[in-house]
CSV table of C-alpha atoms in Angstrom, one decimal:
chain,number,residue,atom,x,y,z
S,691,MET,CA,32.1,57.1,-121.5
S,692,SER,CA,31.8,60.9,-121.1
S,693,THR,CA,28.6,62.5,-120.4
S,694,ARG,CA,28.1,65.7,-122.3
S,695,GLN,CA,25.7,68.1,-120.8
S,696,GLN,CA,23.1,69.2,-123.2
S,697,PRO,CA,22.3,72.9,-123.1
S,698,ALA,CA,19.2,73.6,-121.2
S,699,ARG,CA,16.2,73.9,-123.5
S,700,SER,CA,14.9,77.4,-123.4
S,701,PRO,CA,11.4,77.6,-122.0
S,702,GLY,CA,8.5,78.3,-124.2
S,703,ARG,CA,7.3,81.8,-124.6
S,704,PRO,CA,5.7,82.9,-121.3
S,705,ALA,CA,2.0,83.3,-121.4
S,706,SER,CA,1.0,86.9,-122.1
S,707,ALA,CA,-1.9,86.7,-119.7
S,708,THR,CA,-2.8,84.9,-116.5
S,709,LYS,CA,-5.5,82.4,-115.7
S,710,ALA,CA,-7.3,85.0,-113.7
S,711,GLU,CA,-7.2,87.4,-116.7
S,712,VAL,CA,-8.7,84.7,-118.9
S,713,VAL,CA,-11.5,84.1,-116.4
S,714,GLU,CA,-12.1,87.8,-116.0
S,715,LEU,CA,-12.4,88.4,-119.8
S,716,ALA,CA,-14.6,85.4,-120.2
S,717,ARG,CA,-16.7,86.6,-117.3
S,718,ARG,CA,-17.2,90.0,-118.8
S,719,ALA,CA,-18.3,88.4,-122.1
S,720,PHE,CA,-20.7,86.1,-120.1
S,721,LEU,CA,-22.2,89.0,-118.1
S,722,ALA,CA,-22.6,90.9,-121.4
S,723,GLY,CA,-24.8,88.1,-122.6
S,724,GLU,CA,-22.3,86.9,-125.2
S,725,ARG,CA,-21.4,83.3,-125.8
S,726,VAL,CA,-17.9,82.8,-124.4
S,727,ASP,CA,-15.7,82.0,-127.4
S,728,VAL,CA,-12.3,80.5,-126.4
S,729,GLN,CA,-10.7,81.7,-129.7
S,730,ALA,CA,-11.8,85.2,-129.1
S,731,VAL,CA,-10.6,85.2,-125.5
S,732,ALA,CA,-7.3,83.8,-126.6
S,733,ALA,CA,-6.9,86.4,-129.4
S,734,GLU,CA,-7.8,89.3,-127.2
S,735,LEU,CA,-5.2,88.3,-124.6
S,736,GLY,CA,-2.5,87.3,-127.0
S,737,LEU,CA,-2.7,83.6,-125.9
S,738,SER,CA,-3.0,80.4,-127.9
S,739,ARG,CA,-6.2,78.4,-127.5
S,740,ALA,CA,-3.8,75.6,-126.3
S,741,SER,CA,-2.9,77.7,-123.3
S,742,ILE,CA,-6.5,78.1,-122.3
S,743,TYR,CA,-7.2,74.4,-122.9
S,744,ARG,CA,-4.2,73.5,-120.8
S,745,TRP,CA,-5.4,75.7,-118.0
S,746,PHE,CA,-9.1,74.8,-118.1
S,747,GLY,CA,-9.3,71.5,-120.0
S,748,SER,CA,-12.2,72.7,-122.3
S,749,ARG,CA,-14.6,75.5,-122.9
S,750,ASP,CA,-16.8,73.9,-120.3
S,751,GLY,CA,-14.0,74.1,-117.8
S,752,LEU,CA,-13.5,77.8,-118.6
S,753,MET,CA,-17.3,78.3,-118.2
S,754,GLY,CA,-17.1,76.5,-114.9
S,755,ALA,CA,-14.3,78.8,-113.7
S,756,VAL,CA,-16.4,81.8,-114.8
S,757,LEU,CA,-19.5,80.5,-113.0
S,758,ALA,CA,-17.6,79.5,-109.9
S,759,ASP,CA,-16.0,82.9,-109.7
S,760,GLU,CA,-19.3,84.6,-110.2
S,761,PHE,CA,-20.9,82.6,-107.4
S,762,GLU,CA,-18.0,83.3,-105.0
S,763,SER,CA,-18.2,87.0,-105.8
S,764,LEU,CA,-21.9,87.2,-105.3
S,765,LEU,CA,-21.7,85.4,-102.0
S,766,ARG,CA,-18.9,87.6,-100.7
S,767,LEU,CA,-20.9,90.7,-101.8
S,768,ALA,CA,-24.1,89.4,-100.1
S,769,ASP,CA,-22.2,88.7,-96.9
S,770,SER,CA,-20.6,92.2,-97.0
S,771,ARG,CA,-24.1,93.7,-97.1
S,772,ARG,CA,-25.5,91.6,-94.2
S,773,LYS,CA,-27.4,93.2,-91.4
S,774,THR,CA,-27.6,90.0,-89.2
S,775,THR,CA,-25.4,87.6,-87.4
S,776,GLY,CA,-25.3,83.9,-86.7
S,777,ALA,CA,-27.6,81.6,-88.7
S,778,HIS,CA,-29.5,84.6,-89.9
S,779,ARG,CA,-26.3,86.0,-91.4
S,780,ILE,CA,-25.8,82.8,-93.5
S,781,LEU,CA,-29.5,82.7,-94.5
S,782,GLU,CA,-29.4,86.4,-95.5
S,783,ALA,CA,-26.2,86.0,-97.6
S,784,LEU,CA,-27.6,82.8,-99.3
S,785,ASP,CA,-31.0,84.4,-99.9
S,786,ARG,CA,-29.6,87.5,-101.5
S,787,THR,CA,-27.3,85.3,-103.7
S,788,ASN,CA,-30.2,83.1,-104.6
S,789,HIS,CA,-32.2,86.1,-105.7
S,790,TRP,CA,-29.3,87.5,-107.8
S,791,LEU,CA,-28.8,84.1,-109.5
S,792,ALA,CA,-32.5,83.7,-110.1
S,793,ALA,CA,-32.6,87.1,-111.8
S,794,SER,CA,-29.4,86.7,-113.7
S,795,ALA,CA,-30.2,87.0,-117.4
S,796,PRO,CA,-26.8,85.8,-118.5
S,797,LEU,CA,-27.1,82.6,-116.4
S,798,GLN,CA,-30.6,82.0,-117.7
S,799,ARG,CA,-29.4,82.5,-121.3
S,800,TYR,CA,-26.6,80.1,-120.7
S,801,LEU,CA,-28.9,77.4,-119.3
S,802,ASP,CA,-31.4,78.0,-122.1
S,803,ASN,CA,-28.8,77.7,-124.8
S,804,GLU,CA,-26.6,75.0,-123.3
S,805,ARG,CA,-29.0,73.2,-120.9
S,806,LEU,CA,-27.5,69.7,-120.5
S,807,VAL,CA,-23.9,70.9,-120.6
S,808,GLY,CA,-24.7,73.8,-118.4
S,809,LEU,CA,-26.4,71.6,-115.7
S,810,LYS,CA,-23.4,69.3,-115.8
S,811,VAL,CA,-20.9,72.2,-115.4
S,812,LEU,CA,-22.9,73.7,-112.6
S,813,THR,CA,-24.0,70.6,-110.6
S,814,ALA,CA,-21.5,67.8,-111.1
S,815,SER,CA,-19.9,66.9,-107.8
S,816,ASP,CA,-16.5,66.6,-109.5
S,817,GLY,CA,-17.1,69.5,-111.8
S,818,PRO,CA,-15.7,73.0,-111.8
S,819,VAL,CA,-18.5,74.8,-109.9
S,820,GLN,CA,-20.1,72.7,-107.2
S,821,PRO,CA,-16.9,72.0,-105.2
S,822,LYS,CA,-16.0,75.7,-105.2
S,823,ALA,CA,-19.5,76.8,-104.3
S,824,VAL,CA,-19.6,74.3,-101.4
S,825,ALA,CA,-16.2,75.6,-100.2
S,826,ALA,CA,-17.4,79.2,-100.4
S,827,VAL,CA,-20.5,78.4,-98.3
S,828,GLU,CA,-18.4,76.3,-95.9
S,829,ASP,CA,-16.1,79.3,-95.5
S,830,LEU,CA,-19.1,81.5,-94.8
S,831,ILE,CA,-20.2,79.1,-92.1
S,832,THR,CA,-16.7,79.0,-90.6
S,833,ARG,CA,-16.5,82.8,-90.5
S,834,THR,CA,-19.9,83.0,-88.9
S,835,GLU,CA,-18.8,80.5,-86.3
S,836,ASP,CA,-15.6,82.4,-85.6
S,837,GLU,CA,-17.1,85.9,-85.7
S,838,ASP,CA,-20.7,85.4,-84.4
S,839,GLY,CA,-20.4,82.3,-82.2
S,840,TYR,CA,-22.7,80.4,-84.5
S,841,HIS,CA,-22.9,76.6,-84.0
S,842,ALA,CA,-24.1,74.6,-87.0
S,843,ILE,CA,-26.5,71.8,-86.2
S,844,LEU,CA,-24.8,69.7,-88.9
S,845,ASP,CA,-21.2,69.0,-89.9
S,846,ARG,CA,-20.0,72.2,-91.6
S,847,GLN,CA,-19.1,70.5,-94.9
S,848,LEU,CA,-22.3,68.5,-95.0
S,849,LEU,CA,-24.4,71.6,-94.2
S,850,ALA,CA,-22.6,73.6,-97.0
S,851,TYR,CA,-23.0,70.8,-99.5
S,852,THR,CA,-26.7,70.4,-98.7
S,853,LEU,CA,-27.4,74.1,-98.9
S,854,ILE,CA,-25.7,74.2,-102.4
S,855,ARG,CA,-27.6,71.1,-103.6
S,856,LEU,CA,-30.9,72.8,-102.6
S,857,LEU,CA,-29.8,75.9,-104.5
S,858,GLU,CA,-29.1,73.8,-107.6
S,859,ALA,CA,-32.4,72.0,-107.4
S,860,PHE,CA,-34.5,75.2,-106.9
S,861,LEU,CA,-32.5,77.5,-109.3
S,862,TYR,CA,-31.2,75.3,-112.1
S,863,ASN,CA,-32.7,71.9,-112.3
S,864,ASP,CA,-36.1,70.9,-110.9
S,865,THR,CA,-38.8,72.0,-113.3
S,866,ALA,CA,-40.6,68.7,-112.8
S,867,ALA,CA,-41.4,69.5,-109.2
S,868,GLY,CA,-42.4,73.0,-110.1
S,869,ILE,CA,-39.8,74.6,-107.8
S,870,ARG,CA,-37.4,76.0,-110.4
S,871,GLY,CA,-36.8,79.7,-109.7
S,872,ASP,CA,-38.9,79.6,-106.5
S,873,VAL,CA,-36.5,81.5,-104.2
S,874,ASP,CA,-39.0,82.0,-101.5
S,875,ARG,CA,-39.5,78.3,-101.0
S,876,LEU,CA,-35.8,77.8,-101.3
S,877,ARG,CA,-35.3,80.3,-98.4
S,878,GLN,CA,-37.8,78.3,-96.3
S,879,VAL,CA,-35.9,75.1,-96.8
S,880,GLN,CA,-32.5,76.6,-96.2
S,881,ALA,CA,-33.8,78.3,-93.1
S,882,ALA,CA,-35.0,75.0,-91.7
S,883,LEU,CA,-31.6,73.5,-92.3
S,884,LEU,CA,-30.0,76.4,-90.5
S,885,GLY,CA,-32.4,75.9,-87.6
S,886,ILE,CA,-34.3,79.2,-88.2
S,887,PRO,CA,-38.1,79.1,-87.9
S,888,GLU,CA,-39.7,80.9,-90.8
């Protein structure tokens, strides 16, 4: 029995844009206060919706990528503007990021228009945002340890997770306790976790 080699199947047409370009275009729409429309993003970049869904799983996955990217960018920017070191550096970067998020009209519009889905996208431990936000804060803690000699009183990953969960409660989720949007009280609680008397 002879085995004939089949000609190699030609690959599909390469994507005309990258995942990063999809996120950036969706992010621009989000920051402009527009509802992120997968079809419009795909059309503008010359992609099929199937490519976007293959990369992100759903519109919610794309929104999660946008929101995670926005958080990471804000935290990096806040840290680059810091005037402090050690635990105060972490608190300053978080506090500045918290204020920016609390004042973000696009984020508030997203939560007002897509409350349940938005909360799930932002706060699910297996979702597209929270793990990246925790990793970004953990990276900030690590850099602060390496550059400033800071020593966290908790395990680095646990501290990062707890700081993010507090941010979620104060900024997105806890209207029942009357703390939603209260960035001053959020700062007090985050300061206590970082061992900073306020």
